[in-house]
Amino acid sequence: MGKLNKLKADYDNILIPEELNFIVKKALKEGKKTINKKGNKVKIGTIAACAVFLFFASINISPTVADSMSGVPVIGKLVKVLTINEYKVKEDTYDANIKTPAIGGLENKELQQSLNEKYLTENKKLYEEFNKEIEELKAAGGGHLGVDSGYEVKTDNEKILSIGRYFVNTVASSSTTFQYDTIDKKNQ
């Protein structure tokens, strides 16, 4: 539990540039000017893409921003489950992409913390097993190995939060496993 608290503290201490608010306002102001001119659709699209990128970057960089935005009606649904940790390996014949979800905004903080710890522990173990298998394959002369693990928010409404976590293992063939966590938000 100490590592989780350290990871959370490191995550909480990521600084959001003060210029972010200025950049967003400037992009919106320039977007209004551009709308008045014909033939500048590309510029509008670029500005919109930048604004969307900045939005998603800010909620992934700062859990404080994500938590405060989770109360906004439409935007709130976009920030309830974020990727907190990602393990990546990209070598010649070895490939891993392991994404760890982090739940935020539940009333039952104990449940929220236990699920987040479970996800971190499971994915750390998966990453360690992947590295162990790589070493075994290298010692035996090499081979191919791939692991892909992530999550999908299946349902997120006023009553239910359902997260599907998947694991794809590729060696000579592949297999996919799905696990679901469904939370009754009203009864926790």
PDB file of C-alpha atoms in Angstrom:
ATOM      1  CA  MET A   1       0.000   0.000   0.000  1.00  0.00           C
ATOM      2  CA  GLY A   2       3.005   2.294   0.476  1.00  0.00           C
ATOM      3  CA  LYS A   3       3.883   2.142  -3.218  1.00  0.00           C
ATOM      4  CA  LEU A   4       0.333   3.040  -4.199  1.00  0.00           C
ATOM      5  CA  ASN A   5       0.400   6.046  -1.878  1.00  0.00           C
ATOM      6  CA  LYS A   6       3.784   7.098  -3.307  1.00  0.00           C
ATOM      7  CA  LEU A   7       2.479   6.716  -6.874  1.00  0.00           C
ATOM      8  CA  LYS A   8      -0.630   8.703  -5.958  1.00  0.00           C
ATOM      9  CA  ALA A   9       1.483  11.408  -4.292  1.00  0.00           C
ATOM     10  CA  ASP A  10       3.745  11.620  -7.360  1.00  0.00           C
ATOM     11  CA  TYR A  11       0.664  11.795  -9.590  1.00  0.00           C
ATOM     12  CA  ASP A  12      -0.939  14.481  -7.400  1.00  0.00           C
ATOM     13  CA  ASN A  13       2.251  16.574  -7.504  1.00  0.00           C
ATOM     14  CA  ILE A  14       2.383  16.867 -11.289  1.00  0.00           C
ATOM     15  CA  LEU A  15       2.185  20.547 -12.018  1.00  0.00           C
ATOM     16  CA  ILE A  16      -0.245  21.867 -14.601  1.00  0.00           C
ATOM     17  CA  PRO A  17       1.224  24.769 -16.498  1.00  0.00           C
ATOM     18  CA  GLU A  18      -0.361  28.087 -15.529  1.00  0.00           C
ATOM     19  CA  GLU A  19      -0.359  28.980 -19.203  1.00  0.00           C
ATOM     20  CA  LEU A  20      -2.959  26.252 -19.917  1.00  0.00           C
ATOM     21  CA  ASN A  21      -5.932  28.515 -19.119  1.00  0.00           C
ATOM     22  CA  PHE A  22      -4.424  31.329 -21.218  1.00  0.00           C
ATOM     23  CA  ILE A  23      -3.799  28.978 -24.171  1.00  0.00           C
ATOM     24  CA  VAL A  24      -7.366  27.634 -24.115  1.00  0.00           C
ATOM     25  CA  LYS A  25      -8.855  31.144 -23.933  1.00  0.00           C
ATOM     26  CA  LYS A  26      -6.586  32.329 -26.727  1.00  0.00           C
ATOM     27  CA  ALA A  27      -7.545  29.347 -28.905  1.00  0.00           C
ATOM     28  CA  LEU A  28     -11.238  30.019 -28.337  1.00  0.00           C
ATOM     29  CA  LYS A  29     -10.801  33.716 -29.110  1.00  0.00           C
ATOM     30  CA  GLU A  30      -8.895  32.947 -32.320  1.00  0.00           C
ATOM     31  CA  GLY A  31     -11.536  30.374 -33.201  1.00  0.00           C
ATOM     32  CA  LYS A  32     -14.248  33.043 -33.043  1.00  0.00           C
ATOM     33  CA  LYS A  33     -12.221  35.291 -35.344  1.00  0.00           C
ATOM     34  CA  THR A  34     -11.683  32.420 -37.754  1.00  0.00           C
ATOM     35  CA  ILE A  35     -15.374  31.555 -37.890  1.00  0.00           C
ATOM     36  CA  ASN A  36     -16.059  35.008 -39.326  1.00  0.00           C
ATOM     37  CA  LYS A  37     -13.680  34.394 -42.241  1.00  0.00           C
ATOM     38  CA  LYS A  38     -14.535  32.085 -45.141  1.00  0.00           C
ATOM     39  CA  GLY A  39     -12.194  29.267 -46.123  1.00  0.00           C
ATOM     40  CA  ASN A  40     -10.598  28.812 -42.710  1.00  0.00           C
ATOM     41  CA  LYS A  41     -12.275  25.535 -41.782  1.00  0.00           C
ATOM     42  CA  VAL A  42      -8.900  23.848 -41.373  1.00  0.00           C
ATOM     43  CA  LYS A  43      -7.848  26.458 -38.815  1.00  0.00           C
ATOM     44  CA  ILE A  44     -11.077  25.946 -36.839  1.00  0.00           C
ATOM     45  CA  GLY A  45     -10.537  22.183 -36.869  1.00  0.00           C
ATOM     46  CA  THR A  46      -6.966  22.583 -35.680  1.00  0.00           C
ATOM     47  CA  ILE A  47      -8.002  24.862 -32.846  1.00  0.00           C
ATOM     48  CA  ALA A  48     -10.785  22.478 -31.816  1.00  0.00           C
ATOM     49  CA  ALA A  49      -8.380  19.525 -31.895  1.00  0.00           C
ATOM     50  CA  CYS A  50      -5.919  21.467 -29.721  1.00  0.00           C
ATOM     51  CA  ALA A  51      -8.653  22.332 -27.224  1.00  0.00           C
ATOM     52  CA  VAL A  52      -9.755  18.685 -27.014  1.00  0.00           C
ATOM     53  CA  PHE A  53      -6.134  17.570 -26.602  1.00  0.00           C
ATOM     54  CA  LEU A  54      -5.550  20.103 -23.817  1.00  0.00           C
ATOM     55  CA  PHE A  55      -8.741  18.974 -22.073  1.00  0.00           C
ATOM     56  CA  PHE A  56      -7.755  15.310 -22.086  1.00  0.00           C
ATOM     57  CA  ALA A  57      -4.150  16.090 -21.203  1.00  0.00           C
ATOM     58  CA  SER A  58      -5.211  18.159 -18.192  1.00  0.00           C
ATOM     59  CA  ILE A  59      -7.532  15.466 -16.792  1.00  0.00           C
ATOM     60  CA  ASN A  60      -4.855  12.795 -17.231  1.00  0.00           C
ATOM     61  CA  ILE A  61      -2.093  14.945 -15.729  1.00  0.00           C
ATOM     62  CA  SER A  62      -3.991  16.139 -12.685  1.00  0.00           C
ATOM     63  CA  PRO A  63      -6.426  14.071 -10.651  1.00  0.00           C
ATOM     64  CA  THR A  64      -7.522  17.314  -8.966  1.00  0.00           C
ATOM     65  CA  VAL A  65      -8.678  18.703 -12.307  1.00  0.00           C
ATOM     66  CA  ALA A  66     -10.312  15.355 -13.170  1.00  0.00           C
ATOM     67  CA  ASP A  67     -12.089  15.222  -9.813  1.00  0.00           C
ATOM     68  CA  SER A  68     -13.367  18.792 -10.075  1.00  0.00           C
ATOM     69  CA  MET A  69     -14.546  18.270 -13.658  1.00  0.00           C
ATOM     70  CA  SER A  70     -16.342  15.029 -12.733  1.00  0.00           C
ATOM     71  CA  GLY A  71     -19.106  17.171 -11.203  1.00  0.00           C
ATOM     72  CA  VAL A  72     -19.843  18.948 -14.508  1.00  0.00           C
ATOM     73  CA  PRO A  73     -22.919  17.239 -16.055  1.00  0.00           C
ATOM     74  CA  VAL A  74     -21.762  16.254 -19.559  1.00  0.00           C
ATOM     75  CA  ILE A  75     -18.012  16.415 -19.006  1.00  0.00           C
ATOM     76  CA  GLY A  76     -18.219  14.444 -15.754  1.00  0.00           C
ATOM     77  CA  LYS A  77     -18.811  11.164 -17.547  1.00  0.00           C
ATOM     78  CA  LEU A  78     -15.574  11.594 -19.481  1.00  0.00           C
ATOM     79  CA  VAL A  79     -13.351  11.849 -16.414  1.00  0.00           C
ATOM     80  CA  LYS A  80     -14.580   9.140 -14.061  1.00  0.00           C
ATOM     81  CA  VAL A  81     -12.149   6.434 -15.226  1.00  0.00           C
ATOM     82  CA  LEU A  82      -8.644   7.394 -16.295  1.00  0.00           C
ATOM     83  CA  THR A  83      -5.442   5.549 -17.098  1.00  0.00           C
ATOM     84  CA  ILE A  84      -3.191   5.915 -14.060  1.00  0.00           C
ATOM     85  CA  ASN A  85      -0.321   3.685 -15.113  1.00  0.00           C
ATOM     86  CA  GLU A  86       0.912   2.235 -18.377  1.00  0.00           C
ATOM     87  CA  TYR A  87       3.652  -0.344 -18.926  1.00  0.00           C
ATOM     88  CA  LYS A  88       5.129  -0.559 -22.420  1.00  0.00           C
ATOM     89  CA  VAL A  89       7.756  -2.803 -23.964  1.00  0.00           C
ATOM     90  CA  LYS A  90       8.615  -2.639 -27.659  1.00  0.00           C
ATOM     91  CA  GLU A  91      11.479  -4.897 -28.705  1.00  0.00           C
ATOM     92  CA  ASP A  92      12.024  -6.908 -31.869  1.00  0.00           C
ATOM     93  CA  THR A  93       9.826  -9.880 -31.002  1.00  0.00           C
ATOM     94  CA  TYR A  94       8.453  -8.787 -27.628  1.00  0.00           C
ATOM     95  CA  ASP A  95       5.609  -6.321 -27.265  1.00  0.00           C
ATOM     96  CA  ALA A  96       3.604  -5.252 -24.211  1.00  0.00           C
ATOM     97  CA  ASN A  97       1.018  -2.537 -23.688  1.00  0.00           C
ATOM     98  CA  ILE A  98      -0.546  -2.714 -20.225  1.00  0.00           C
ATOM     99  CA  LYS A  99      -2.916   0.090 -19.170  1.00  0.00           C
ATOM    100  CA  THR A 100      -4.166   0.412 -15.598  1.00  0.00           C
ATOM    101  CA  PRO A 101      -7.513   2.114 -14.982  1.00  0.00           C
ATOM    102  CA  ALA A 102      -8.064   4.399 -12.009  1.00  0.00           C
ATOM    103  CA  ILE A 103     -11.573   5.037 -10.762  1.00  0.00           C
ATOM    104  CA  GLY A 104     -12.447   8.425  -9.318  1.00  0.00           C
ATOM    105  CA  GLY A 105     -15.573  10.115  -8.039  1.00  0.00           C
ATOM    106  CA  LEU A 106     -17.194   7.243  -6.117  1.00  0.00           C
ATOM    107  CA  GLU A 107     -18.860   8.188  -2.852  1.00  0.00           C
ATOM    108  CA  ASN A 108     -17.404   5.087  -1.190  1.00  0.00           C
ATOM    109  CA  LYS A 109     -13.722   6.059  -1.116  1.00  0.00           C
ATOM    110  CA  GLU A 110     -12.730   2.754   0.488  1.00  0.00           C
ATOM    111  CA  LEU A 111     -14.265   0.799  -2.429  1.00  0.00           C
ATOM    112  CA  GLN A 112     -12.649   3.183  -4.913  1.00  0.00           C
ATOM    113  CA  GLN A 113      -9.218   2.747  -3.302  1.00  0.00           C
ATOM    114  CA  SER A 114      -9.503  -1.051  -3.075  1.00  0.00           C
ATOM    115  CA  LEU A 115     -10.421  -1.318  -6.779  1.00  0.00           C
ATOM    116  CA  ASN A 116      -7.577   0.997  -7.800  1.00  0.00           C
ATOM    117  CA  GLU A 117      -5.100  -0.986  -5.671  1.00  0.00           C
ATOM    118  CA  LYS A 118      -6.402  -4.231  -7.200  1.00  0.00           C
ATOM    119  CA  TYR A 119      -5.886  -2.884 -10.729  1.00  0.00           C
ATOM    120  CA  LEU A 120      -2.363  -1.651  -9.944  1.00  0.00           C
ATOM    121  CA  THR A 121      -1.359  -4.924  -8.276  1.00  0.00           C
ATOM    122  CA  GLU A 122      -2.755  -7.114 -11.075  1.00  0.00           C
ATOM    123  CA  ASN A 123      -1.088  -5.118 -13.836  1.00  0.00           C
ATOM    124  CA  LYS A 124       2.240  -4.893 -12.015  1.00  0.00           C
ATOM    125  CA  LYS A 125       2.186  -8.684 -11.628  1.00  0.00           C
ATOM    126  CA  LEU A 126       1.291  -9.067 -15.319  1.00  0.00           C
ATOM    127  CA  TYR A 127       4.230  -6.842 -16.296  1.00  0.00           C
ATOM    128  CA  GLU A 128       6.642  -8.749 -14.031  1.00  0.00           C
ATOM    129  CA  GLU A 129       5.453 -12.094 -15.464  1.00  0.00           C
ATOM    130  CA  PHE A 130       5.898 -10.719 -18.992  1.00  0.00           C
ATOM    131  CA  ASN A 131       9.503  -9.720 -18.233  1.00  0.00           C
ATOM    132  CA  LYS A 132      10.185 -13.128 -16.651  1.00  0.00           C
ATOM    133  CA  GLU A 133       8.856 -14.880 -19.774  1.00  0.00           C
ATOM    134  CA  ILE A 134      11.047 -12.677 -21.979  1.00  0.00           C
ATOM    135  CA  GLU A 135      14.131 -13.691 -20.001  1.00  0.00           C
ATOM    136  CA  GLU A 136      13.162 -17.379 -20.297  1.00  0.00           C
ATOM    137  CA  LEU A 137      12.617 -17.034 -24.054  1.00  0.00           C
ATOM    138  CA  LYS A 138      15.942 -15.229 -24.507  1.00  0.00           C
ATOM    139  CA  ALA A 139      17.737 -17.934 -22.504  1.00  0.00           C
ATOM    140  CA  ALA A 140      16.137 -20.585 -24.739  1.00  0.00           C
ATOM    141  CA  GLY A 141      17.221 -18.842 -27.937  1.00  0.00           C
ATOM    142  CA  GLY A 142      14.428 -16.321 -28.477  1.00  0.00           C
ATOM    143  CA  GLY A 143      10.805 -16.310 -29.493  1.00  0.00           C
ATOM    144  CA  HIS A 144       7.756 -14.112 -29.850  1.00  0.00           C
ATOM    145  CA  LEU A 145       5.593 -12.788 -27.037  1.00  0.00           C
ATOM    146  CA  GLY A 146       2.900 -10.136 -26.892  1.00  0.00           C
ATOM    147  CA  VAL A 147       0.656  -8.860 -24.115  1.00  0.00           C
ATOM    148  CA  ASP A 148      -2.065  -6.248 -24.428  1.00  0.00           C
ATOM    149  CA  SER A 149      -4.116  -5.259 -21.412  1.00  0.00           C
ATOM    150  CA  GLY A 150      -6.511  -2.366 -21.001  1.00  0.00           C
ATOM    151  CA  TYR A 151     -10.052  -1.443 -20.134  1.00  0.00           C
ATOM    152  CA  GLU A 152     -13.335  -0.167 -21.526  1.00  0.00           C
ATOM    153  CA  VAL A 153     -16.016   1.720 -19.645  1.00  0.00           C
ATOM    154  CA  LYS A 154     -19.097  -0.329 -20.557  1.00  0.00           C
ATOM    155  CA  THR A 155     -21.662   1.674 -18.581  1.00  0.00           C
ATOM    156  CA  ASP A 156     -21.385   4.915 -16.659  1.00  0.00           C
ATOM    157  CA  ASN A 157     -24.652   6.513 -15.645  1.00  0.00           C
ATOM    158  CA  GLU A 158     -26.275   7.718 -12.430  1.00  0.00           C
ATOM    159  CA  LYS A 159     -26.894   4.159 -11.208  1.00  0.00           C
ATOM    160  CA  ILE A 160     -24.096   1.933 -12.513  1.00  0.00           C
ATOM    161  CA  LEU A 161     -20.408   2.044 -13.369  1.00  0.00           C
ATOM    162  CA  SER A 162     -19.242  -1.037 -15.276  1.00  0.00           C
ATOM    163  CA  ILE A 163     -15.641  -1.458 -16.377  1.00  0.00           C
ATOM    164  CA  GLY A 164     -14.492  -4.281 -18.631  1.00  0.00           C
ATOM    165  CA  ARG A 165     -10.806  -5.121 -18.339  1.00  0.00           C
ATOM    166  CA  TYR A 166      -9.241  -7.233 -21.061  1.00  0.00           C
ATOM    167  CA  PHE A 167      -6.051  -9.239 -21.396  1.00  0.00           C
ATOM    168  CA  VAL A 168      -4.734 -10.477 -24.759  1.00  0.00           C
ATOM    169  CA  ASN A 169      -1.830 -12.918 -24.684  1.00  0.00           C
ATOM    170  CA  THR A 170      -0.084 -13.693 -27.968  1.00  0.00           C
ATOM    171  CA  VAL A 171       2.549 -16.410 -28.277  1.00  0.00           C
ATOM    172  CA  ALA A 172       2.037 -18.975 -31.058  1.00  0.00           C
ATOM    173  CA  SER A 173      -1.683 -18.291 -30.908  1.00  0.00           C
ATOM    174  CA  SER A 174      -3.638 -15.776 -28.904  1.00  0.00           C
ATOM    175  CA  SER A 175      -6.212 -15.737 -26.166  1.00  0.00           C
ATOM    176  CA  THR A 176      -8.385 -12.952 -24.797  1.00  0.00           C
ATOM    177  CA  THR A 177      -9.810 -12.737 -21.293  1.00  0.00           C
ATOM    178  CA  PHE A 178     -12.371 -10.175 -20.090  1.00  0.00           C
ATOM    179  CA  GLN A 179     -13.154  -9.342 -16.463  1.00  0.00           C
ATOM    180  CA  TYR A 180     -15.898  -6.965 -15.410  1.00  0.00           C
ATOM    181  CA  ASP A 181     -16.337  -4.845 -12.309  1.00  0.00           C
ATOM    182  CA  THR A 182     -19.831  -3.424 -11.931  1.00  0.00           C
ATOM    183  CA  ILE A 183     -20.561  -0.924  -9.178  1.00  0.00           C
ATOM    184  CA  ASP A 184     -24.032   0.049  -8.014  1.00  0.00           C
ATOM    185  CA  LYS A 185     -23.420   3.771  -7.426  1.00  0.00           C
ATOM    186  CA  LYS A 186     -26.508   4.220  -5.268  1.00  0.00           C
ATOM    187  CA  ASN A 187     -25.805   1.334  -2.881  1.00  0.00           C
ATOM    188  CA  GLN A 188     -22.010   1.311  -3.379  1.00  0.00           C
TER     189      GLN A 188
END
